[in-house]
Amino acid sequence: MTGALARSRMVMIASALVLLSTGCASGGDDVRMQTNLANQRKAAIAFLETQGGVEKIKFTREGGLSGFGAPWAVNAVVTVNGEDYNEILGIERYSRIGNPLPTIPPATAPAPVTVIYSDESSEVIE
């Protein structure tokens, strides 16, 4: 009877741990997603401060840390003067993946820019 009781307790403890970790992961995913979307917005604004002629920014995936001490970054397709450019945007800087962006200084009164986030929500930043 002692062996059966011990196994029963172990199964109950294991089940409780699985339920707790699943519950924490769900809550953690929501917080991670909100943080990610906030970082995408910051990255879009930082990019718009340095690049003019932007019509649209579409984030193609969730952002994150790539490791090796690199800062948070995210992939995006940036539309400038009707052409799409694949970029890696970050809160502090951006990197080119494809063709160089046209040299257009940010306007003193920038045009509205549509930003589409990785969760498909969008907003217009003016």
mmCIF file with all atom_site columns, C-alpha atoms in Angstrom:
data_model
loop_
_atom_site.group_PDB
_atom_site.id
_atom_site.type_symbol
_atom_site.label_atom_id
_atom_site.label_alt_id
_atom_site.label_comp_id
_atom_site.label_asym_id
_atom_site.label_entity_id
_atom_site.label_seq_id
_atom_site.pdbx_PDB_ins_code
_atom_site.Cartn_x
_atom_site.Cartn_y
_atom_site.Cartn_z
_atom_site.occupancy
_atom_site.B_iso_or_equiv
_atom_site.pdbx_formal_charge
_atom_site.auth_seq_id
_atom_site.auth_comp_id
_atom_site.auth_asym_id
_atom_site.auth_atom_id
_atom_site.pdbx_PDB_model_num
ATOM 1   C CA . MET A 1 1   ? 0.000  0.000  0.000   1.00 0.00 ? 1   MET A CA 1
ATOM 2   C CA . THR A 1 2   ? 2.864  2.384  0.716   1.00 0.00 ? 2   THR A CA 1
ATOM 3   C CA . GLY A 1 3   ? 4.245  2.030  -2.820  1.00 0.00 ? 3   GLY A CA 1
ATOM 4   C CA . ALA A 1 4   ? 0.823  2.697  -4.370  1.00 0.00 ? 4   ALA A CA 1
ATOM 5   C CA . LEU A 1 5   ? 0.311  5.724  -2.119  1.00 0.00 ? 5   LEU A CA 1
ATOM 6   C CA . ALA A 1 6   ? 3.741  7.122  -3.007  1.00 0.00 ? 6   ALA A CA 1
ATOM 7   C CA . ARG A 1 7   ? 3.083  6.636  -6.734  1.00 0.00 ? 7   ARG A CA 1
ATOM 8   C CA . SER A 1 8   ? -0.306 8.286  -6.380  1.00 0.00 ? 8   SER A CA 1
ATOM 9   C CA . ARG A 1 9   ? 1.253  11.279 -4.635  1.00 0.00 ? 9   ARG A CA 1
ATOM 10  C CA . MET A 1 10  ? 3.946  11.549 -7.304  1.00 0.00 ? 10  MET A CA 1
ATOM 11  C CA . VAL A 1 11  ? 1.302  11.508 -10.056 1.00 0.00 ? 11  VAL A CA 1
ATOM 12  C CA . MET A 1 12  ? -0.695 14.209 -8.242  1.00 0.00 ? 12  MET A CA 1
ATOM 13  C CA . ILE A 1 13  ? 2.402  16.381 -7.761  1.00 0.00 ? 13  ILE A CA 1
ATOM 14  C CA . ALA A 1 14  ? 3.454  15.913 -11.380 1.00 0.00 ? 14  ALA A CA 1
ATOM 15  C CA . SER A 1 15  ? -0.056 16.788 -12.567 1.00 0.00 ? 15  SER A CA 1
ATOM 16  C CA . ALA A 1 16  ? -0.105 19.904 -10.391 1.00 0.00 ? 16  ALA A CA 1
ATOM 17  C CA . LEU A 1 17  ? 3.270  20.992 -11.764 1.00 0.00 ? 17  LEU A CA 1
ATOM 18  C CA . VAL A 1 18  ? 2.077  20.529 -15.345 1.00 0.00 ? 18  VAL A CA 1
ATOM 19  C CA . LEU A 1 19  ? -1.085 22.544 -14.659 1.00 0.00 ? 19  LEU A CA 1
ATOM 20  C CA . LEU A 1 20  ? 0.853  25.318 -12.926 1.00 0.00 ? 20  LEU A CA 1
ATOM 21  C CA . SER A 1 21  ? 3.459  25.576 -15.640 1.00 0.00 ? 21  SER A CA 1
ATOM 22  C CA . THR A 1 22  ? 0.784  25.648 -18.342 1.00 0.00 ? 22  THR A CA 1
ATOM 23  C CA . GLY A 1 23  ? -1.090 28.413 -16.539 1.00 0.00 ? 23  GLY A CA 1
ATOM 24  C CA . CYS A 1 24  ? 2.057  30.465 -16.021 1.00 0.00 ? 24  CYS A CA 1
ATOM 25  C CA . ALA A 1 25  ? 3.099  30.019 -19.614 1.00 0.00 ? 25  ALA A CA 1
ATOM 26  C CA . SER A 1 26  ? -0.246 31.324 -20.862 1.00 0.00 ? 26  SER A CA 1
ATOM 27  C CA . GLY A 1 27  ? -0.004 34.435 -18.691 1.00 0.00 ? 27  GLY A CA 1
ATOM 28  C CA . GLY A 1 28  ? 3.633  34.847 -19.625 1.00 0.00 ? 28  GLY A CA 1
ATOM 29  C CA . ASP A 1 29  ? 2.818  34.611 -23.342 1.00 0.00 ? 29  ASP A CA 1
ATOM 30  C CA . ASP A 1 30  ? 0.333  37.479 -23.049 1.00 0.00 ? 30  ASP A CA 1
ATOM 31  C CA . VAL A 1 31  ? 2.862  39.672 -21.239 1.00 0.00 ? 31  VAL A CA 1
ATOM 32  C CA . ARG A 1 32  ? 5.565  38.742 -23.764 1.00 0.00 ? 32  ARG A CA 1
ATOM 33  C CA . MET A 1 33  ? 3.247  39.600 -26.673 1.00 0.00 ? 33  MET A CA 1
ATOM 34  C CA . GLN A 1 34  ? 2.313  42.993 -25.183 1.00 0.00 ? 34  GLN A CA 1
ATOM 35  C CA . THR A 1 35  ? 5.990  43.779 -24.567 1.00 0.00 ? 35  THR A CA 1
ATOM 36  C CA . ASN A 1 36  ? 6.827  42.701 -28.107 1.00 0.00 ? 36  ASN A CA 1
ATOM 37  C CA . LEU A 1 37  ? 4.116  44.910 -29.627 1.00 0.00 ? 37  LEU A CA 1
ATOM 38  C CA . ALA A 1 38  ? 5.262  47.863 -27.515 1.00 0.00 ? 38  ALA A CA 1
ATOM 39  C CA . ASN A 1 39  ? 8.833  47.289 -28.737 1.00 0.00 ? 39  ASN A CA 1
ATOM 40  C CA . GLN A 1 40  ? 7.622  47.116 -32.348 1.00 0.00 ? 40  GLN A CA 1
ATOM 41  C CA . ARG A 1 41  ? 5.919  50.493 -31.916 1.00 0.00 ? 41  ARG A CA 1
ATOM 42  C CA . LYS A 1 42  ? 9.083  51.999 -30.383 1.00 0.00 ? 42  LYS A CA 1
ATOM 43  C CA . ALA A 1 43  ? 11.152 50.553 -33.253 1.00 0.00 ? 43  ALA A CA 1
ATOM 44  C CA . ALA A 1 44  ? 8.772  52.050 -35.839 1.00 0.00 ? 44  ALA A CA 1
ATOM 45  C CA . ILE A 1 45  ? 8.950  55.482 -34.217 1.00 0.00 ? 45  ILE A CA 1
ATOM 46  C CA . ALA A 1 46  ? 12.759 55.317 -33.919 1.00 0.00 ? 46  ALA A CA 1
ATOM 47  C CA . PHE A 1 47  ? 13.004 54.340 -37.599 1.00 0.00 ? 47  PHE A CA 1
ATOM 48  C CA . LEU A 1 48  ? 10.697 57.161 -38.681 1.00 0.00 ? 48  LEU A CA 1
ATOM 49  C CA . GLU A 1 49  ? 12.938 59.640 -36.870 1.00 0.00 ? 49  GLU A CA 1
ATOM 50  C CA . THR A 1 50  ? 15.794 58.742 -39.249 1.00 0.00 ? 50  THR A CA 1
ATOM 51  C CA . GLN A 1 51  ? 14.094 57.850 -42.554 1.00 0.00 ? 51  GLN A CA 1
ATOM 52  C CA . GLY A 1 52  ? 11.811 60.016 -44.677 1.00 0.00 ? 52  GLY A CA 1
ATOM 53  C CA . GLY A 1 53  ? 9.398  58.955 -47.403 1.00 0.00 ? 53  GLY A CA 1
ATOM 54  C CA . VAL A 1 54  ? 8.059  55.993 -45.397 1.00 0.00 ? 54  VAL A CA 1
ATOM 55  C CA . GLU A 1 55  ? 4.509  55.022 -46.301 1.00 0.00 ? 55  GLU A CA 1
ATOM 56  C CA . LYS A 1 56  ? 4.119  51.741 -44.416 1.00 0.00 ? 56  LYS A CA 1
ATOM 57  C CA . ILE A 1 57  ? 5.925  49.480 -41.966 1.00 0.00 ? 57  ILE A CA 1
ATOM 58  C CA . LYS A 1 58  ? 4.781  45.859 -41.695 1.00 0.00 ? 58  LYS A CA 1
ATOM 59  C CA . PHE A 1 59  ? 6.365  43.677 -39.026 1.00 0.00 ? 59  PHE A CA 1
ATOM 60  C CA . THR A 1 60  ? 6.707  40.172 -40.414 1.00 0.00 ? 60  THR A CA 1
ATOM 61  C CA . ARG A 1 61  ? 7.374  38.320 -37.151 1.00 0.00 ? 61  ARG A CA 1
ATOM 62  C CA . GLU A 1 62  ? 7.724  38.819 -33.440 1.00 0.00 ? 62  GLU A CA 1
ATOM 63  C CA . GLY A 1 63  ? 10.899 40.515 -32.368 1.00 0.00 ? 63  GLY A CA 1
ATOM 64  C CA . GLY A 1 64  ? 13.413 39.340 -29.829 1.00 0.00 ? 64  GLY A CA 1
ATOM 65  C CA . LEU A 1 65  ? 17.001 39.132 -28.767 1.00 0.00 ? 65  LEU A CA 1
ATOM 66  C CA . SER A 1 66  ? 19.170 37.354 -31.296 1.00 0.00 ? 66  SER A CA 1
ATOM 67  C CA . GLY A 1 67  ? 21.779 36.476 -28.697 1.00 0.00 ? 67  GLY A CA 1
ATOM 68  C CA . PHE A 1 68  ? 25.439 37.340 -28.365 1.00 0.00 ? 68  PHE A CA 1
ATOM 69  C CA . GLY A 1 69  ? 24.531 40.554 -26.532 1.00 0.00 ? 69  GLY A CA 1
ATOM 70  C CA . ALA A 1 70  ? 22.626 41.948 -29.511 1.00 0.00 ? 70  ALA A CA 1
ATOM 71  C CA . PRO A 1 71  ? 19.781 44.358 -28.717 1.00 0.00 ? 71  PRO A CA 1
ATOM 72  C CA . TRP A 1 72  ? 16.111 43.579 -29.373 1.00 0.00 ? 72  TRP A CA 1
ATOM 73  C CA . ALA A 1 73  ? 15.268 43.611 -33.104 1.00 0.00 ? 73  ALA A CA 1
ATOM 74  C CA . VAL A 1 74  ? 12.477 42.601 -35.465 1.00 0.00 ? 74  VAL A CA 1
ATOM 75  C CA . ASN A 1 75  ? 12.064 41.930 -39.194 1.00 0.00 ? 75  ASN A CA 1
ATOM 76  C CA . ALA A 1 76  ? 9.886  44.328 -41.164 1.00 0.00 ? 76  ALA A CA 1
ATOM 77  C CA . VAL A 1 77  ? 8.973  45.266 -44.701 1.00 0.00 ? 77  VAL A CA 1
ATOM 78  C CA . VAL A 1 78  ? 9.253  49.032 -45.069 1.00 0.00 ? 78  VAL A CA 1
ATOM 79  C CA . THR A 1 79  ? 7.541  50.771 -47.986 1.00 0.00 ? 79  THR A CA 1
ATOM 80  C CA . VAL A 1 80  ? 9.342  53.936 -49.105 1.00 0.00 ? 80  VAL A CA 1
ATOM 81  C CA . ASN A 1 81  ? 8.116  55.836 -52.171 1.00 0.00 ? 81  ASN A CA 1
ATOM 82  C CA . GLY A 1 82  ? 6.134  52.805 -53.331 1.00 0.00 ? 82  GLY A CA 1
ATOM 83  C CA . GLU A 1 83  ? 9.008  50.294 -53.045 1.00 0.00 ? 83  GLU A CA 1
ATOM 84  C CA . ASP A 1 84  ? 9.331  47.565 -50.395 1.00 0.00 ? 84  ASP A CA 1
ATOM 85  C CA . TYR A 1 85  ? 12.559 47.076 -48.448 1.00 0.00 ? 85  TYR A CA 1
ATOM 86  C CA . ASN A 1 86  ? 13.325 44.215 -46.050 1.00 0.00 ? 86  ASN A CA 1
ATOM 87  C CA . GLU A 1 87  ? 14.785 45.663 -42.879 1.00 0.00 ? 87  GLU A CA 1
ATOM 88  C CA . ILE A 1 88  ? 15.668 44.671 -39.346 1.00 0.00 ? 88  ILE A CA 1
ATOM 89  C CA . LEU A 1 89  ? 14.375 47.355 -37.025 1.00 0.00 ? 89  LEU A CA 1
ATOM 90  C CA . GLY A 1 90  ? 15.410 47.859 -33.441 1.00 0.00 ? 90  GLY A CA 1
ATOM 91  C CA . ILE A 1 91  ? 14.620 50.304 -30.702 1.00 0.00 ? 91  ILE A CA 1
ATOM 92  C CA . GLU A 1 92  ? 18.067 51.844 -31.013 1.00 0.00 ? 92  GLU A CA 1
ATOM 93  C CA . ARG A 1 93  ? 18.986 51.251 -34.653 1.00 0.00 ? 93  ARG A CA 1
ATOM 94  C CA . TYR A 1 94  ? 18.099 49.415 -37.849 1.00 0.00 ? 94  TYR A CA 1
ATOM 95  C CA . SER A 1 95  ? 19.995 47.158 -40.238 1.00 0.00 ? 95  SER A CA 1
ATOM 96  C CA . ARG A 1 96  ? 19.588 46.641 -43.954 1.00 0.00 ? 96  ARG A CA 1
ATOM 97  C CA . ILE A 1 97  ? 18.896 43.188 -45.316 1.00 0.00 ? 97  ILE A CA 1
ATOM 98  C CA . GLY A 1 98  ? 18.239 43.980 -48.951 1.00 0.00 ? 98  GLY A CA 1
ATOM 99  C CA . ASN A 1 99  ? 18.668 46.976 -51.197 1.00 0.00 ? 99  ASN A CA 1
ATOM 100 C CA . PRO A 1 100 ? 19.787 50.249 -49.618 1.00 0.00 ? 100 PRO A CA 1
ATOM 101 C CA . LEU A 1 101 ? 17.016 52.625 -48.629 1.00 0.00 ? 101 LEU A CA 1
ATOM 102 C CA . PRO A 1 102 ? 16.752 55.883 -50.556 1.00 0.00 ? 102 PRO A CA 1
ATOM 103 C CA . THR A 1 103 ? 18.382 58.831 -48.843 1.00 0.00 ? 103 THR A CA 1
ATOM 104 C CA . ILE A 1 104 ? 15.369 60.862 -47.778 1.00 0.00 ? 104 ILE A CA 1
ATOM 105 C CA . PRO A 1 105 ? 15.690 62.934 -44.631 1.00 0.00 ? 105 PRO A CA 1
ATOM 106 C CA . PRO A 1 106 ? 12.804 62.782 -42.183 1.00 0.00 ? 106 PRO A CA 1
ATOM 107 C CA . ALA A 1 107 ? 10.320 65.551 -42.947 1.00 0.00 ? 107 ALA A CA 1
ATOM 108 C CA . THR A 1 108 ? 9.597  68.305 -40.471 1.00 0.00 ? 108 THR A CA 1
ATOM 109 C CA . ALA A 1 109 ? 5.911  67.456 -40.842 1.00 0.00 ? 109 ALA A CA 1
ATOM 110 C CA . PRO A 1 110 ? 5.940  63.719 -41.599 1.00 0.00 ? 110 PRO A CA 1
ATOM 111 C CA . ALA A 1 111 ? 3.096  62.117 -43.521 1.00 0.00 ? 111 ALA A CA 1
ATOM 112 C CA . PRO A 1 112 ? 0.907  59.542 -41.777 1.00 0.00 ? 112 PRO A CA 1
ATOM 113 C CA . VAL A 1 113 ? 2.521  56.084 -41.802 1.00 0.00 ? 113 VAL A CA 1
ATOM 114 C CA . THR A 1 114 ? 0.537  52.861 -41.522 1.00 0.00 ? 114 THR A CA 1
ATOM 115 C CA . VAL A 1 115 ? 2.166  50.425 -39.105 1.00 0.00 ? 115 VAL A CA 1
ATOM 116 C CA . ILE A 1 116 ? 1.032  46.784 -39.183 1.00 0.00 ? 116 ILE A CA 1
ATOM 117 C CA . TYR A 1 117 ? 2.175  44.789 -36.173 1.00 0.00 ? 117 TYR A CA 1
ATOM 118 C CA . SER A 1 118 ? 3.070  41.099 -36.071 1.00 0.00 ? 118 SER A CA 1
ATOM 119 C CA . ASP A 1 119 ? -0.347 40.268 -34.569 1.00 0.00 ? 119 ASP A CA 1
ATOM 120 C CA . GLU A 1 120 ? -1.975 41.942 -37.646 1.00 0.00 ? 120 GLU A CA 1
ATOM 121 C CA . SER A 1 121 ? -3.255 44.907 -35.603 1.00 0.00 ? 121 SER A CA 1
ATOM 122 C CA . SER A 1 122 ? -2.426 48.280 -37.114 1.00 0.00 ? 122 SER A CA 1
ATOM 123 C CA . GLU A 1 123 ? -2.323 51.990 -36.457 1.00 0.00 ? 123 GLU A CA 1
ATOM 124 C CA . VAL A 1 124 ? -1.461 55.181 -38.287 1.00 0.00 ? 124 VAL A CA 1
ATOM 125 C CA . ILE A 1 125 ? 1.437  57.122 -36.812 1.00 0.00 ? 125 ILE A CA 1
ATOM 126 C CA . GLU A 1 126 ? 1.524  60.796 -37.698 1.00 0.00 ? 126 GLU A CA 1
#
